[in-house]
mmCIF file of C-alpha atoms in Angstrom:
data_model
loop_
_atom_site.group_PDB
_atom_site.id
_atom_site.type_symbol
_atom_site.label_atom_id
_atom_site.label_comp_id
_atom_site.label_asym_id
_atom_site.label_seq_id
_atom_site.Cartn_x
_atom_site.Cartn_y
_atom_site.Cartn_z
ATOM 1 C CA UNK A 1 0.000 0.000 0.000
ATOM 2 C CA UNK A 2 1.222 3.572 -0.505
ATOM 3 C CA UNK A 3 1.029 6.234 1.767
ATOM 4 C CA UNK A 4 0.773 9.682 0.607
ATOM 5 C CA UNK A 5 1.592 12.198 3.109
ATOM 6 C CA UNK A 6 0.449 16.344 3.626
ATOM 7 C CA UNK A 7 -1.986 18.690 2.654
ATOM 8 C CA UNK A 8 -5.624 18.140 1.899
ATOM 9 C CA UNK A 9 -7.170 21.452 1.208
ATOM 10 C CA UNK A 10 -10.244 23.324 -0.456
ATOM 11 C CA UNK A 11 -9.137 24.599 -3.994
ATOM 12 C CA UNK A 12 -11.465 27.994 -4.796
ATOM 13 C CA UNK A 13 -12.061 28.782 -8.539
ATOM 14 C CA UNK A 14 -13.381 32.243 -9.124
ATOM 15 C CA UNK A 15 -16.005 31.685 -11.588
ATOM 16 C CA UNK A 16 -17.344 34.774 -12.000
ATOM 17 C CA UNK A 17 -19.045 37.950 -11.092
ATOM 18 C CA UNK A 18 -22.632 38.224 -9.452
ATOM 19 C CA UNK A 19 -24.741 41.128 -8.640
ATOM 20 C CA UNK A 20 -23.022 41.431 -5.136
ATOM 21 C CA UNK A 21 -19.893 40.025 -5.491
ATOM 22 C CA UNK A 22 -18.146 37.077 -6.557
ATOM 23 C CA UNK A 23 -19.377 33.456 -7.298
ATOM 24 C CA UNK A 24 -16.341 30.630 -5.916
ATOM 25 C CA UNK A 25 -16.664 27.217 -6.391
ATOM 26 C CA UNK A 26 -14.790 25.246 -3.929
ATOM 27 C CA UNK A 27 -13.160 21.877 -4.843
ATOM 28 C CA UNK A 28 -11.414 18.956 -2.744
ATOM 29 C CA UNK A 29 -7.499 19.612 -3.167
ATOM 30 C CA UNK A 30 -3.806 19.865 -2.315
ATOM 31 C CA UNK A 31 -1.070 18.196 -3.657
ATOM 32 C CA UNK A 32 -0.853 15.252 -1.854
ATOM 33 C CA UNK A 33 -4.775 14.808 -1.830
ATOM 34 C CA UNK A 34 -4.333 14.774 -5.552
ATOM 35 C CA UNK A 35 -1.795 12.833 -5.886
ATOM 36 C CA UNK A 36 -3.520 9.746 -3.349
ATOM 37 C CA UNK A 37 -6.839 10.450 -5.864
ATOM 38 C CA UNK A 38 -4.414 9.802 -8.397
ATOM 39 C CA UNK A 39 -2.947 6.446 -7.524
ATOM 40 C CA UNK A 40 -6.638 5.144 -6.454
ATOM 41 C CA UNK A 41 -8.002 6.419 -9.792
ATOM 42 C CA UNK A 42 -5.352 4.253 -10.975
ATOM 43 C CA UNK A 43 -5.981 1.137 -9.177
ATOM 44 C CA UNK A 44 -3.424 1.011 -6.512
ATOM 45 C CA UNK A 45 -4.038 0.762 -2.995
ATOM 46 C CA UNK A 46 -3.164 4.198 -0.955
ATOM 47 C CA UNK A 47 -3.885 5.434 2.369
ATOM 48 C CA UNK A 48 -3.534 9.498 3.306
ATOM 49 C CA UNK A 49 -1.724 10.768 6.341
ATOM 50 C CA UNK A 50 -2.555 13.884 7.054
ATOM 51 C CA UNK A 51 -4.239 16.223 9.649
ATOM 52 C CA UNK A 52 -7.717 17.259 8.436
ATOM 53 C CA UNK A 53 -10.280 19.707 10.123
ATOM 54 C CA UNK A 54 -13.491 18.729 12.332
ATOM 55 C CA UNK A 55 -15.277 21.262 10.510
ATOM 56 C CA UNK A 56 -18.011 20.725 7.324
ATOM 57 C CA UNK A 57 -15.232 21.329 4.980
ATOM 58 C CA UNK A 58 -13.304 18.629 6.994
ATOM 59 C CA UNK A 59 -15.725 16.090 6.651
ATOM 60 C CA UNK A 60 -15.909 16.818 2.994
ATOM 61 C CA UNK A 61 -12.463 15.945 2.488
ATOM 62 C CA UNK A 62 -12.834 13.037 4.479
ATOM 63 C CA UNK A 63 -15.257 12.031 2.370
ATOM 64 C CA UNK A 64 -14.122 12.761 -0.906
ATOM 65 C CA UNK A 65 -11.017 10.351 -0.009
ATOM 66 C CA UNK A 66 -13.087 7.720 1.042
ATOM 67 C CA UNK A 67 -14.908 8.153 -1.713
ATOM 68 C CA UNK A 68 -12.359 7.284 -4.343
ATOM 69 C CA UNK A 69 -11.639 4.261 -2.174
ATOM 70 C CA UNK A 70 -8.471 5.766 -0.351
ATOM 71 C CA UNK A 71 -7.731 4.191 3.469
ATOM 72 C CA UNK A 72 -8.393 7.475 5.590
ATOM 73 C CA UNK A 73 -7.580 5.572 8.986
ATOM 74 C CA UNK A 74 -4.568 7.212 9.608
ATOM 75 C CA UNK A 75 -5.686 11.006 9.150
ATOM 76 C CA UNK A 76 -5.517 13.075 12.318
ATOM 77 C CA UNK A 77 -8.704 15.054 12.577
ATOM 78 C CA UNK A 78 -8.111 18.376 14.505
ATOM 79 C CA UNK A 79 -9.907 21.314 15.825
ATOM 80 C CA UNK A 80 -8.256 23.760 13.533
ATOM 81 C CA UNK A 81 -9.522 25.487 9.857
ATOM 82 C CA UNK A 82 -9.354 23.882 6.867
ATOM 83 C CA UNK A 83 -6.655 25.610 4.356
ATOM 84 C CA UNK A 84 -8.409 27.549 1.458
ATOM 85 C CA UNK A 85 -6.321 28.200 -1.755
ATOM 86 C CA UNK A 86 -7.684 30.651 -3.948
ATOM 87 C CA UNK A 87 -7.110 29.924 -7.728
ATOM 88 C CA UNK A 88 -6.981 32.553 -10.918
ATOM 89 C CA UNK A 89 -6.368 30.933 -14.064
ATOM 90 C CA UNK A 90 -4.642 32.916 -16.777
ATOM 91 C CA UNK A 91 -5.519 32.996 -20.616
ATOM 92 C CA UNK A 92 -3.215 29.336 -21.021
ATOM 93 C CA UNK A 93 -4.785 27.835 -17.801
ATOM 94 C CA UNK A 94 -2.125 28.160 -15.338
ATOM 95 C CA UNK A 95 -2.987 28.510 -12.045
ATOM 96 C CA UNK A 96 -1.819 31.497 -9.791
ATOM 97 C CA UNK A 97 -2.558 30.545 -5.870
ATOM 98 C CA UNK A 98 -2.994 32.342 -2.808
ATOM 99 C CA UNK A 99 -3.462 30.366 0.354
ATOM 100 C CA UNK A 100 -5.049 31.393 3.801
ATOM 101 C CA UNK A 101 -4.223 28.146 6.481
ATOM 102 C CA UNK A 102 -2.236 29.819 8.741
ATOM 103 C CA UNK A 103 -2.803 27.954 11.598
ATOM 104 C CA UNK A 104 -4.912 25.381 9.477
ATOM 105 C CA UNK A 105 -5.780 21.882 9.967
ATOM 106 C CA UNK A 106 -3.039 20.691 7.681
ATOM 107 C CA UNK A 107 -0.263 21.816 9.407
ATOM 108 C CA UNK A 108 -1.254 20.468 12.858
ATOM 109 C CA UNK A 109 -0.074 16.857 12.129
ATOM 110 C CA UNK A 110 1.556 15.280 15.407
ATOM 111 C CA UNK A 111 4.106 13.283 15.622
ATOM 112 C CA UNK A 112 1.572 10.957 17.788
ATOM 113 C CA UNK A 113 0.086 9.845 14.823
ATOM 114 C CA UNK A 114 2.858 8.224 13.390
ATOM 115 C CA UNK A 115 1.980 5.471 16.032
ATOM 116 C CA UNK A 116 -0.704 4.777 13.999
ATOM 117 C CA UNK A 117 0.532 3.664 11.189
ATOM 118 C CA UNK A 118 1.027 0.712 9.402
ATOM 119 C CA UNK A 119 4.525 -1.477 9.917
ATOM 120 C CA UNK A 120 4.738 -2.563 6.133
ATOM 121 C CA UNK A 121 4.129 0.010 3.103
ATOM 122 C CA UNK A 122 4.925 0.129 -0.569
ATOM 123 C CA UNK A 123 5.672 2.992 -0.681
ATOM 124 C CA UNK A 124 5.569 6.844 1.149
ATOM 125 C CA UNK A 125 5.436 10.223 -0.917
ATOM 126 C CA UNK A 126 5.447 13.133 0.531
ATOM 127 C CA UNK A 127 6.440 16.848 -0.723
ATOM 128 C CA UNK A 128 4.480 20.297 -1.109
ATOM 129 C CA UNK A 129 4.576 22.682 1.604
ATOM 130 C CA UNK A 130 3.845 19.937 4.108
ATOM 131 C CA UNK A 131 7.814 19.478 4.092
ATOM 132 C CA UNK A 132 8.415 23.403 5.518
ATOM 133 C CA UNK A 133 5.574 24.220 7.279
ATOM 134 C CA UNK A 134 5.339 22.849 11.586
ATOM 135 C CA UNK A 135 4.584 21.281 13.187
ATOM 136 C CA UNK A 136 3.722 18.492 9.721
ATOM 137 C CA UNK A 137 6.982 18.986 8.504
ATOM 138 C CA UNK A 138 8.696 17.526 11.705
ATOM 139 C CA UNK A 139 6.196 14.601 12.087
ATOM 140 C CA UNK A 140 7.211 13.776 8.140
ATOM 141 C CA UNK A 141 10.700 14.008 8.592
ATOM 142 C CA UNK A 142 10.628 11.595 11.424
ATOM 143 C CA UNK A 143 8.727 9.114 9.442
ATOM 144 C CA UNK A 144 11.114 9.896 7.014
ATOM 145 C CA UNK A 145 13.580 8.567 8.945
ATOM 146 C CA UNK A 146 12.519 6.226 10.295
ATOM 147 C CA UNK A 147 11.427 4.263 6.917
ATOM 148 C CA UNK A 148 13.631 5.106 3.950
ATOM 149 C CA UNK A 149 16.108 2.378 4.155
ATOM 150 C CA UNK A 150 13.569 0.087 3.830
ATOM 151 C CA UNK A 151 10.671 1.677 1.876
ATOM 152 C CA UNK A 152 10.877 3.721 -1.248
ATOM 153 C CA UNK A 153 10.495 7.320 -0.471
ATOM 154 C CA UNK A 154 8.839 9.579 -3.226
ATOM 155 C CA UNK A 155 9.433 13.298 -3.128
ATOM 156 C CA UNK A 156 8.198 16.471 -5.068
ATOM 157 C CA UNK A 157 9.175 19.969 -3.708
ATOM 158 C CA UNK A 158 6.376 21.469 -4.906
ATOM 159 C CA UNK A 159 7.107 24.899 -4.258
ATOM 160 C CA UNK A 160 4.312 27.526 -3.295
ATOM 161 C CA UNK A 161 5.979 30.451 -1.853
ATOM 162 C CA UNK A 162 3.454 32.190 -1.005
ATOM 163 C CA UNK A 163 2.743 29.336 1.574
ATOM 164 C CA UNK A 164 6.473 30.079 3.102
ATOM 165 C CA UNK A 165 8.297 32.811 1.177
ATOM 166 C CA UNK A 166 11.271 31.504 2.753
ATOM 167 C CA UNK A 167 13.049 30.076 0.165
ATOM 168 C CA UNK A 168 16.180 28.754 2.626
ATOM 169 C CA UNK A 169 13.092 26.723 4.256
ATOM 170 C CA UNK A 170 12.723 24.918 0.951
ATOM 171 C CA UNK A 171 16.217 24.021 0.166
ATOM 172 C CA UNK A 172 16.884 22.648 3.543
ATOM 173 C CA UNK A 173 14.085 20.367 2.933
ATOM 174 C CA UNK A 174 15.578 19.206 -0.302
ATOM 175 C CA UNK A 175 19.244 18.761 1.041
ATOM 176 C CA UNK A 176 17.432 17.068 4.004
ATOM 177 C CA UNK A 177 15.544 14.819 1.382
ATOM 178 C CA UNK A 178 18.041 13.948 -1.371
ATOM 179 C CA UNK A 179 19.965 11.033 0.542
ATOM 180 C CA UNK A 180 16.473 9.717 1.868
ATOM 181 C CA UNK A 181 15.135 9.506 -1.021
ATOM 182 C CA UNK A 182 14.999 7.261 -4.014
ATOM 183 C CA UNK A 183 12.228 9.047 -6.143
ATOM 184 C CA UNK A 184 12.518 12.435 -6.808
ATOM 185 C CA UNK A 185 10.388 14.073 -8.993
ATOM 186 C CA UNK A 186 10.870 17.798 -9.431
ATOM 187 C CA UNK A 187 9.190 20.871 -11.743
ATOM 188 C CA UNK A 188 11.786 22.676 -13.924
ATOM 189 C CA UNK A 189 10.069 26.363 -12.560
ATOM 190 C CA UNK A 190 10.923 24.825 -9.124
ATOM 191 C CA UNK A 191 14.483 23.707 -10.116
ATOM 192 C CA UNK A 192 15.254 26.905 -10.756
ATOM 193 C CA UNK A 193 14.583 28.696 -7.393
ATOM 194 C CA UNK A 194 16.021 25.890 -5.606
ATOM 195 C CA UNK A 195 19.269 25.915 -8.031
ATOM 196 C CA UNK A 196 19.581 28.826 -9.863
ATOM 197 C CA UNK A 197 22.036 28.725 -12.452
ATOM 198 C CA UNK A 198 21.909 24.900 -12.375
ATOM 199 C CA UNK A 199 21.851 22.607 -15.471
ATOM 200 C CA UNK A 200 19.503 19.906 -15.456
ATOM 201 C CA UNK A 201 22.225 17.158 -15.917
ATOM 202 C CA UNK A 202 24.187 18.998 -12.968
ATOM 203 C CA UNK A 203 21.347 18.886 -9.986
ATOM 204 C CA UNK A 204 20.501 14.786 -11.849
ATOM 205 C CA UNK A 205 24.025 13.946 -11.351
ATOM 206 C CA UNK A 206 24.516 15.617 -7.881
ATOM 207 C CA UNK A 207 20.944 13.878 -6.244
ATOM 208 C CA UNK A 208 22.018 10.939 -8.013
ATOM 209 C CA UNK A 209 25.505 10.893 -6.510
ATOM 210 C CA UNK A 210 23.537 11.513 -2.892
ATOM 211 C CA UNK A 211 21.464 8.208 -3.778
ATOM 212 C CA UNK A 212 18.778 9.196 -5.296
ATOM 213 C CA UNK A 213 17.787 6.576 -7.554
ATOM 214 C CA UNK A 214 15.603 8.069 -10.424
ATOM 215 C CA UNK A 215 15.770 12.229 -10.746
ATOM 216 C CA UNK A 216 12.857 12.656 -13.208
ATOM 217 C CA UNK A 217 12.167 16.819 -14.005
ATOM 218 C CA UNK A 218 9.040 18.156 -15.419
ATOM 219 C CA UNK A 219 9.428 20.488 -17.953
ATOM 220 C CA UNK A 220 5.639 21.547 -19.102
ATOM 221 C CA UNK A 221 5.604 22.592 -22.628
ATOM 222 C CA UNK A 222 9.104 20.791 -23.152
ATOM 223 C CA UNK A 223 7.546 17.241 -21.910
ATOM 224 C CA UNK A 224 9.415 15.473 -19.346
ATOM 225 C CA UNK A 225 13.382 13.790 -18.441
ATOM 226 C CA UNK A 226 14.702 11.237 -16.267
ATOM 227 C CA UNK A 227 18.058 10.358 -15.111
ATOM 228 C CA UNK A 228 19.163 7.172 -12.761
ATOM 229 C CA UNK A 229 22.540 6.322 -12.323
ATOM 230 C CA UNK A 230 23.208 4.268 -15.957
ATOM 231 C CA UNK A 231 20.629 6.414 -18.610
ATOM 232 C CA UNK A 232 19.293 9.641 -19.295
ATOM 233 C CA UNK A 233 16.037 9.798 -21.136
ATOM 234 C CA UNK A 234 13.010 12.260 -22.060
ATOM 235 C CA UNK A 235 9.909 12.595 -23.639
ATOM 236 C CA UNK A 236 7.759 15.028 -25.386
ATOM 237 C CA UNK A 237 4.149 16.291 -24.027
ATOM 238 C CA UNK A 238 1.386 15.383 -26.072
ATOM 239 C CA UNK A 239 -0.322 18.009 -28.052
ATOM 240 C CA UNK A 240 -3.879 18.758 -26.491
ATOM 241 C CA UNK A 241 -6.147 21.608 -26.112
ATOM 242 C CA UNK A 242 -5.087 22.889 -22.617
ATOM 243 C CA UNK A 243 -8.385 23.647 -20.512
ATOM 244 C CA UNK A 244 -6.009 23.937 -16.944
ATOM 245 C CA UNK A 245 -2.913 22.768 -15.359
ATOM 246 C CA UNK A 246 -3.961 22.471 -12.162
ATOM 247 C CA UNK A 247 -3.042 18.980 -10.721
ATOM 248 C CA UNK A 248 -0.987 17.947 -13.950
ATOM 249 C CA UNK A 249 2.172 17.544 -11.869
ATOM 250 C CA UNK A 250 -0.053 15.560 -8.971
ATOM 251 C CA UNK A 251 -1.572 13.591 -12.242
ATOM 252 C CA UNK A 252 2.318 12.867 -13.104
ATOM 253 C CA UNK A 253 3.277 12.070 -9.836
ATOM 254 C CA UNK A 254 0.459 9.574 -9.309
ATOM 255 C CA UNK A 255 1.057 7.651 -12.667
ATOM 256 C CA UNK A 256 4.935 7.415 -12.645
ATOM 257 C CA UNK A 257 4.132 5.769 -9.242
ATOM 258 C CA UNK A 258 1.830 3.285 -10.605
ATOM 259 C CA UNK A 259 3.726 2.835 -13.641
ATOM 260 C CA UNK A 260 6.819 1.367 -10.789
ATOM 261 C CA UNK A 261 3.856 -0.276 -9.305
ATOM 262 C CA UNK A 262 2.987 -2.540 -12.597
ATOM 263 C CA UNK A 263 6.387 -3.351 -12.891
ATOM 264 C CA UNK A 264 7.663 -4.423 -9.439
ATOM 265 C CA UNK A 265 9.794 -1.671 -8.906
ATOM 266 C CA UNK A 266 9.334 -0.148 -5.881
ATOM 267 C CA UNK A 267 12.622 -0.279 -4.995
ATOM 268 C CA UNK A 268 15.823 1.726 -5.511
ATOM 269 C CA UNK A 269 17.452 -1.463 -6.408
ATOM 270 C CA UNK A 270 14.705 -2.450 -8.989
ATOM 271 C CA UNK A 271 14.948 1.306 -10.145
ATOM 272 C CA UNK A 272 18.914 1.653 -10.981
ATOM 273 C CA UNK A 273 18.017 -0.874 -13.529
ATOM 274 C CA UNK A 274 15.604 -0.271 -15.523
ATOM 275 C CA UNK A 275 16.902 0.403 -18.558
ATOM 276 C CA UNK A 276 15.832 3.266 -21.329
ATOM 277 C CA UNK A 277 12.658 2.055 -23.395
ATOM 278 C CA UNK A 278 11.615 1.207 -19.603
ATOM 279 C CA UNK A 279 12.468 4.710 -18.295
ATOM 280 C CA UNK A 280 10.892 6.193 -21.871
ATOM 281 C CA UNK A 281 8.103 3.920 -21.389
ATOM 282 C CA UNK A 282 7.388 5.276 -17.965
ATOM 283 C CA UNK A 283 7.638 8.572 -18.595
ATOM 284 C CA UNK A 284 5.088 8.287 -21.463
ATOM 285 C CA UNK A 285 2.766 6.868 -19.238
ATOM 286 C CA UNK A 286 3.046 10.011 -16.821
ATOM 287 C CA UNK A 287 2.763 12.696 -19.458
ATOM 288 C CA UNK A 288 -0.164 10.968 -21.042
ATOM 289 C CA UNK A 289 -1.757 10.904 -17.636
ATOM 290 C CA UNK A 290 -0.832 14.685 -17.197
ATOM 291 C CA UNK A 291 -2.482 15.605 -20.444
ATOM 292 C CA UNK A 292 -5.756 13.848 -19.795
ATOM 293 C CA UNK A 293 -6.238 16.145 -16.286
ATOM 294 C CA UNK A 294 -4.686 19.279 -18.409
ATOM 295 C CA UNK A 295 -7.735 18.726 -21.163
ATOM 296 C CA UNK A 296 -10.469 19.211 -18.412
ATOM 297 C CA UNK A 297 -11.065 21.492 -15.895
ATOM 298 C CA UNK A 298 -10.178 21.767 -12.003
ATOM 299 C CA UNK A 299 -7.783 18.484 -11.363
ATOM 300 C CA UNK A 300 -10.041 15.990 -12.569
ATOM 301 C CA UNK A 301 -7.433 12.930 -12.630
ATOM 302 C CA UNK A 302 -7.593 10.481 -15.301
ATOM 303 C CA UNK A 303 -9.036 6.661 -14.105
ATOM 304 C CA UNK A 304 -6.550 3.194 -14.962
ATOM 305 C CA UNK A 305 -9.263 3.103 -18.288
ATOM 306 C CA UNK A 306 -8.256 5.936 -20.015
ATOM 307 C CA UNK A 307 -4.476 4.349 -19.977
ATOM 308 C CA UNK A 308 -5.057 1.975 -21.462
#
């Protein structure tokens, strides 16, 4: 079983004007929400550990994970707010965010409710703002490290600075990460902040040489590439109407997973060997995933069907 760690959130389209205001539509979200949705949409089992409000908006999350058939015994329900991140779209249907959880329910995760979890897992992603934020971000890095040498760890920066402007917050979460982890998947927009100046091949080699098993960067219009320790490979995105991007790195995420899943490679060992049509193979499967959620509106992640 996987376990997807952080953030479950309301996302808030703006959807247009009314006679006295504005008319929101509020949607079931976060990264690592999406990204659990993903791999049950999908057809593999996943549990989410998170913290998640006693409030109505709570128990809608709650029961938008159960829902999609998602274990939701180890979420830690909490008196606080649920997060609410505000989404604009722009004329290509990328997403600009602004977030108001200080203090919200998904940061309250306590390091009690690691006792609660399963002894054997697949595998554990984690990433997103879950990674700076506290007290979360000290409950994950204990599971962390307690687990990764002996269950693959899957990690995604996932930058929102507007969540924690602190950029110094991030990359001591990725140097913190990179020899813990054997899956890292990170944007090319987020590459840059992290490692300014930075060639791909440079910050592939230098995770890789940390132990990172498989470096994989998305690169949105430019399609997607993946390094492990013997190939480097990439892949083009596939040409579709673009309604929104929001979710299409979760949708990637979630698919690349599943893709290791199919094979029986959830391990770094099974990883450092796959060789390139694999890798190729893989990474086809992601983008293809991506697209389908980029073609329709407000992270609406593709089922195991329409991979077929």
């Amino acid at each position: 079983m996987f376990l997807v760690c952080g953030e479950a959130l309301m996302d808030v389209f703006a959807v247009g004007d009314t006679a006295t205001g504005v008319a929101l539509d509020a949607r079931v979200g976060g990264s690592p929400f999406n990204v659990a949705v993903g791999l049950a949409r999908l057809a593999q089992p996943v549990a989410f550990f998170g913290a998640v409000s006693r409030g109505f908006l709570g128990e809608r999350l709650v029961r938008a994970l159960a829902d999609e058939g998602i274990v939701i015994d180890f979420i830690e329900r909490v008196a606080a707010p649920t997060t609410l991140g505000l989404i604009g779209l722009d004329a290509q249907g990328v997403p600009a965010y602004s977030f108001y959880g200080e203090g919200g329910a998904d940061r309250q995760l306590s390091r009690d409710a690691l006792q609660r979890l399963p002894a054997t897992l697949s595998a554990i992603h984690l990433g997103s703002y879950a990674s700076v934020v506290e007290p979360i971000a000290s409950t994950l890095r204990e599971l962390v490290e307690r687990e990764h040498a002996r269950t693959l760890i899957s990690f995604d920066p996932n930058i929102r600075l507007n969540v924690e402007p602190d950029l110094a917050r991030w990359h001591a979460a990725l140097e913190g990460m990179l020899p813990r982890t054997q899956l890292l998947k990170i944007s090319e927009e987020d590459l840059a902040l992290l490692r300014p100046g930075m060639s791909l091949h440079a910050f592939a080699a230098a995770a890789l040489a940390q132990g990172v098993a498989l470096v994989v960067v998305t690169r949105g219009a430019e399609g997607a590439a993946a390094w492990t320790a013997r190939h480097h490979v990439s892949a083009p995105p596939l040409p579709i109407e673009v309604v929104d991007t929001v979710g299409a790195g979760d949708t990637f995420q979630a698919a690349l997973l599943t893709w290791l899943a199919e094979q029986r490679c959830l391990t770094g060992a099974a990883i450092a060997v796959l060789d390139e049509p694999q890798l190729v193979s893989a990474l086809r499967f992601a983008t293809r995933a991506a697209a389908i959620t980029c073609s329709r509106r407000g992270a609406d992640l593709p089922r195991r069907a329409e991979l077929n």
